[in-house]
Coordinates of C-alpha atoms in Angstrom, one line a residue:
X1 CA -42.6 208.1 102.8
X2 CA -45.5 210.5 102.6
X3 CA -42.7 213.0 101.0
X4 CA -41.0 211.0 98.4
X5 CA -44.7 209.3 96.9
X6 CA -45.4 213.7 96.8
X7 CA -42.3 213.9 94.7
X8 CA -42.5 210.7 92.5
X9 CA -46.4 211.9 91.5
X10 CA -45.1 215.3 90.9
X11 CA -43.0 213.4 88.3
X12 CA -45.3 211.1 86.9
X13 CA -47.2 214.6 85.9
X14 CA -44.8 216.6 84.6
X15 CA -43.8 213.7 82.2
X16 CA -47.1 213.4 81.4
X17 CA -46.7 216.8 80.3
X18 CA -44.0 217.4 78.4
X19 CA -45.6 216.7 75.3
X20 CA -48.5 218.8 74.1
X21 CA -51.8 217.5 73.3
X22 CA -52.9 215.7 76.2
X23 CA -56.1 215.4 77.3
X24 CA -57.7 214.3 80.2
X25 CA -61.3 213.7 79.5
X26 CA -60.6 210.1 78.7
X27 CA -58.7 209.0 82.3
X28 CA -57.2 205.7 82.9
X29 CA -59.1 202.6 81.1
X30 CA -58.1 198.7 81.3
X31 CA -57.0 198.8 77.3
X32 CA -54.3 202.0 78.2
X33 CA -51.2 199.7 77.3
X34 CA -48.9 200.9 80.7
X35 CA -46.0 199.9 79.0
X36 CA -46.4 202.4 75.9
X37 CA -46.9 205.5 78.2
X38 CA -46.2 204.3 81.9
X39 CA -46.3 208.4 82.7
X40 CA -49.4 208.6 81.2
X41 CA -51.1 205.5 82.6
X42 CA -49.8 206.7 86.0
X43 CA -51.2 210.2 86.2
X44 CA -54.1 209.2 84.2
X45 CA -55.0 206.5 87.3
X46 CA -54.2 209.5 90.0
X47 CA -56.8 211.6 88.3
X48 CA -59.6 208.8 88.3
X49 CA -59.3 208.2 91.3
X50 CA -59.2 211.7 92.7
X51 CA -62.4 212.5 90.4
X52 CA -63.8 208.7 91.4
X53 CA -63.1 210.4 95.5
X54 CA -64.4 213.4 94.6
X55 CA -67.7 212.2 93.8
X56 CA -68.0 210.1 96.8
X57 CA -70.8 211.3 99.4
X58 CA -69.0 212.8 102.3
X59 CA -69.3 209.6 104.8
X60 CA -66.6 207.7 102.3
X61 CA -65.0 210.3 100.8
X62 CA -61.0 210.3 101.7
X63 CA -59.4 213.3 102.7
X64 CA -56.2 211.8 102.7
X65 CA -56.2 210.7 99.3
X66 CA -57.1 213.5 98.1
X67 CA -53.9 214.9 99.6
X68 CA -51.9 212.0 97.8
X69 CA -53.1 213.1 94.8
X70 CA -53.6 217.4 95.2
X71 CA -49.9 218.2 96.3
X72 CA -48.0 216.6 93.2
X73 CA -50.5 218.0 90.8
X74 CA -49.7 221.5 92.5
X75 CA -46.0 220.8 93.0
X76 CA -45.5 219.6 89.4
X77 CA -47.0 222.8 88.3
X78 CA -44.6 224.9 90.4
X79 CA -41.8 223.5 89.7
X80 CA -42.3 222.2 85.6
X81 CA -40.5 224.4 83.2
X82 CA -42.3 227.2 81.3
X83 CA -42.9 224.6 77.9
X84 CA -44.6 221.9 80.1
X85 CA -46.4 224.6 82.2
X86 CA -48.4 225.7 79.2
X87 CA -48.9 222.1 77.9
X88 CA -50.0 221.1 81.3
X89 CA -52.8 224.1 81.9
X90 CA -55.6 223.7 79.6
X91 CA -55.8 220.2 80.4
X92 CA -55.8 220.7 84.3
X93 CA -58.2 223.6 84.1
X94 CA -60.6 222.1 82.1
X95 CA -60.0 219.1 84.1
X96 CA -61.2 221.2 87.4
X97 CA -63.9 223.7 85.5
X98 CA -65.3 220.4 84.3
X99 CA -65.8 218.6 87.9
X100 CA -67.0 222.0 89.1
X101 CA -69.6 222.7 86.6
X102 CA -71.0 219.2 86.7
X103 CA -70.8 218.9 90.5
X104 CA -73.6 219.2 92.7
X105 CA -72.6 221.3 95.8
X106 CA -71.8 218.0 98.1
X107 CA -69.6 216.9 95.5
X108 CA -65.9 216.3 96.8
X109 CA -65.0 218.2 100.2
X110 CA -63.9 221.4 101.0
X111 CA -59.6 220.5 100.9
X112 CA -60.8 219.2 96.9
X113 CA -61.8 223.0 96.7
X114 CA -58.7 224.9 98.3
X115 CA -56.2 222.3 96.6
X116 CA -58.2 223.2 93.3
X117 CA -57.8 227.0 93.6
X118 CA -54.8 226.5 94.6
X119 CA -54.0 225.3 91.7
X120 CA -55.4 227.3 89.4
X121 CA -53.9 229.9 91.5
X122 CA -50.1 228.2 90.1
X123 CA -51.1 228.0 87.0
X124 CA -52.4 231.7 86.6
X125 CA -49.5 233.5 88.5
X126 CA -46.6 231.7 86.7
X127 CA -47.9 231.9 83.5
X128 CA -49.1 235.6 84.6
X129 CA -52.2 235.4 82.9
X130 CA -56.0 234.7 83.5
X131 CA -56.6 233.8 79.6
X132 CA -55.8 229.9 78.9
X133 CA -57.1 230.2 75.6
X134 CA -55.2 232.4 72.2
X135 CA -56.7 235.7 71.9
X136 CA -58.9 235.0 68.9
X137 CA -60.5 232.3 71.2
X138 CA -62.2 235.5 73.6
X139 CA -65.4 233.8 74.2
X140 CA -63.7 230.6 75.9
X141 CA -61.5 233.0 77.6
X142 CA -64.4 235.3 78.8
X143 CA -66.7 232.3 80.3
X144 CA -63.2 230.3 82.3
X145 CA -62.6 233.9 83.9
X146 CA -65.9 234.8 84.5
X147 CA -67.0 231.4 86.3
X148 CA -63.9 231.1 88.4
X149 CA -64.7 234.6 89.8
X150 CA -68.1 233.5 90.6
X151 CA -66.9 230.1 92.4
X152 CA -65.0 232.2 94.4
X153 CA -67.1 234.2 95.5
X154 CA -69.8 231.6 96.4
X155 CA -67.0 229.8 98.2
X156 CA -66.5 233.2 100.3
X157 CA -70.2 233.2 100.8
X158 CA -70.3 229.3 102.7
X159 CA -71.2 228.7 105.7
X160 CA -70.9 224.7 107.4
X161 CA -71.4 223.3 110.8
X162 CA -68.4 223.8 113.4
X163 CA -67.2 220.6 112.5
X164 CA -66.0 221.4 109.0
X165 CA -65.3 225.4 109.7
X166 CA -61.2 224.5 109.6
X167 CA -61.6 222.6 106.1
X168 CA -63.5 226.0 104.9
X169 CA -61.2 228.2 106.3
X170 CA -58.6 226.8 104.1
X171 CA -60.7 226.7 101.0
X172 CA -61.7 230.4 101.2
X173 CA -58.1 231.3 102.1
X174 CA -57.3 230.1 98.7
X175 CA -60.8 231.6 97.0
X176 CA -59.4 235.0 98.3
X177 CA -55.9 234.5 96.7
X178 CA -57.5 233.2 93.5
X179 CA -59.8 236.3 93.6
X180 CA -57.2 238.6 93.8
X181 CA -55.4 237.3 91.1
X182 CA -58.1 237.1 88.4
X183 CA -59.0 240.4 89.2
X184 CA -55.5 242.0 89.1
X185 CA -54.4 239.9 86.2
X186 CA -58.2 240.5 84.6
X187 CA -58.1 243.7 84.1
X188 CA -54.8 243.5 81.8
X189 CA -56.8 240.9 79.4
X190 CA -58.4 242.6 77.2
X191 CA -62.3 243.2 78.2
X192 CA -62.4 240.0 80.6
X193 CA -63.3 242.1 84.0
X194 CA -65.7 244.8 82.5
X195 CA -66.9 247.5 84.1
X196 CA -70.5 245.5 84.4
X197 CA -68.9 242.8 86.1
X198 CA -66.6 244.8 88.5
X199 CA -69.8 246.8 89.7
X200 CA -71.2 243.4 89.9
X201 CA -68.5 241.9 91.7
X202 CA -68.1 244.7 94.1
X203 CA -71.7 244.5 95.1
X204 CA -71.4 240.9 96.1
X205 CA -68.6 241.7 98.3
X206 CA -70.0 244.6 100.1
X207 CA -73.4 242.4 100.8
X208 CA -70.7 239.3 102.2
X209 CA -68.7 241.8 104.1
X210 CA -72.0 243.2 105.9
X211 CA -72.8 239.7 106.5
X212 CA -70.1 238.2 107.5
X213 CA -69.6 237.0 111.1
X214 CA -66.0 235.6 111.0
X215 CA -63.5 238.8 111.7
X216 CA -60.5 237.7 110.4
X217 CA -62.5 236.8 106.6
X218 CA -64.1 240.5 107.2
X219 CA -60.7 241.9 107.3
X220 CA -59.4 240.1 104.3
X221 CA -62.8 241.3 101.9
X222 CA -62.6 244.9 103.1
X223 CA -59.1 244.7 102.2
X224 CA -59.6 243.2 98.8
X225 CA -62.6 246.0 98.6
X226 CA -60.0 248.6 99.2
X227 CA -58.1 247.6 96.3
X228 CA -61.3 247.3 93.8
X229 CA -61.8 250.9 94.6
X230 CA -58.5 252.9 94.3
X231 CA -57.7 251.5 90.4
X232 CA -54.0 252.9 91.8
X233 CA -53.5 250.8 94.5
X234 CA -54.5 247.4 91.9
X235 CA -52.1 248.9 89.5
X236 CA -49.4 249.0 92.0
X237 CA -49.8 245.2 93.2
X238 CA -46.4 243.4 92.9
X239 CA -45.4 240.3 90.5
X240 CA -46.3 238.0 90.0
X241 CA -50.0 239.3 90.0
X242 CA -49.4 242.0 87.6
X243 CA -48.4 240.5 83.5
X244 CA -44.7 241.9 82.5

């Protein structure tokens, strides 16, 4: 059951998509005429309710919706062709930047995180690129790149009560994926990952790294440290983190 609601969202999204020009900053309303656009109207009432949950305090926020509603979002963008892929990422990633900029930091729960990076994750790797925006659009381009890398890292940098340590986990399993990939991908667009930025962002990993208690996360950010230092071994990294 669980399964086949997955796949019909997934669908509801990707036919939301397949014509440009969609936004999402105006989500489901009472006028939207369902029988115009029932695609539309569908997704559109997924995404209100997953920002509606998102904003929840954590005693009646719903992880499981949040499930309901992640997974198709992130299995529509793995599976949509290459036309709806790019008509479907600025939306979604101004969708997420959005929730995150506006968000105080007990907004949503630590699952809306990882599914969130995750996604952006799918959207930067099959489009194998970091910029969402045209060229000419750099400053756009520059801020988007710049802020995910810095949400990653202060994801990397959590720490919660036993309790919640699993729902992190996840989360900053995804942050270090999503790291990796602006950072590999970043340093093929243009100036997005200067050399100010990398010395920053180096910094801020050697300080978690010294910090952290958790092993297995120490072994991922000396590995990912590794890589920031030898330029060759970043160069080297496999598709689809590298641009053709």
């Amino acid at each position: 059951m669980q399964n086949g609601c997955c796949d019909f969202f997934s669908i509801c999204f990707t036919q939301c998509f397949l014509v440009p020009g969609i936004h999402l900053t105006h989500l489901y309303s009472r006028d939207m005429d369902d029988r115009k656009s029932p695609f539309l109207a569908a997704s559109s009432r997924l995404l209100s309710e997953l920002r509606n949950n998102q904003q929840r305090v954590e005693s009646s926020h719903s992880i499981k919706l949040g499930i309901i509603i992640w997974n198709p979002l992130i299995l529509s963008a793995r599976r949509c062709g290459l036309s709806v892929l790019e008509n479907m990422t600025i939306p979604l990633m101004c969708w997420i930047l959005d929730w995150r900029k506006g968000a105080s930091k007990d907004d949503g729960h630590y699952l809306d995180t990882a599914a969130a990076m995750q996604l952006l994750f799918t959207l930067i790797t099959r489009r194998k690129s970091v910029q969402f925006y045209p060229d000419s659009e750099y400053a756009k381009n520059k801020a988007n790149f710049e802020f995910m890398l810095n949400w990653t890292v202060v994801i990397l940098r959590c720490q919660v009560d036993p309790r919640e340590k699993a729902f992190l986990k996840k989360a900053q399993t995804e942050a270090i994926k999503l790291l990796l990939a602006l950072v590999a991908m970043g340093s093929f667009a243009g100036n997005l990952l200067s050399a100010e930025k990398m010395s920053k962002l180096l910094f801020s990993l050697q300080e978690l790294h010294a910090l952290l208690v958790d092993e297995d996360l120490r072994g991922q950010i000396a590995s990912i440290l590794t890589l920031l230092l030898d330029p060759e071994k970043l160069s080297a990294l496999p598709s689809p983190f590298q641009r053709p």
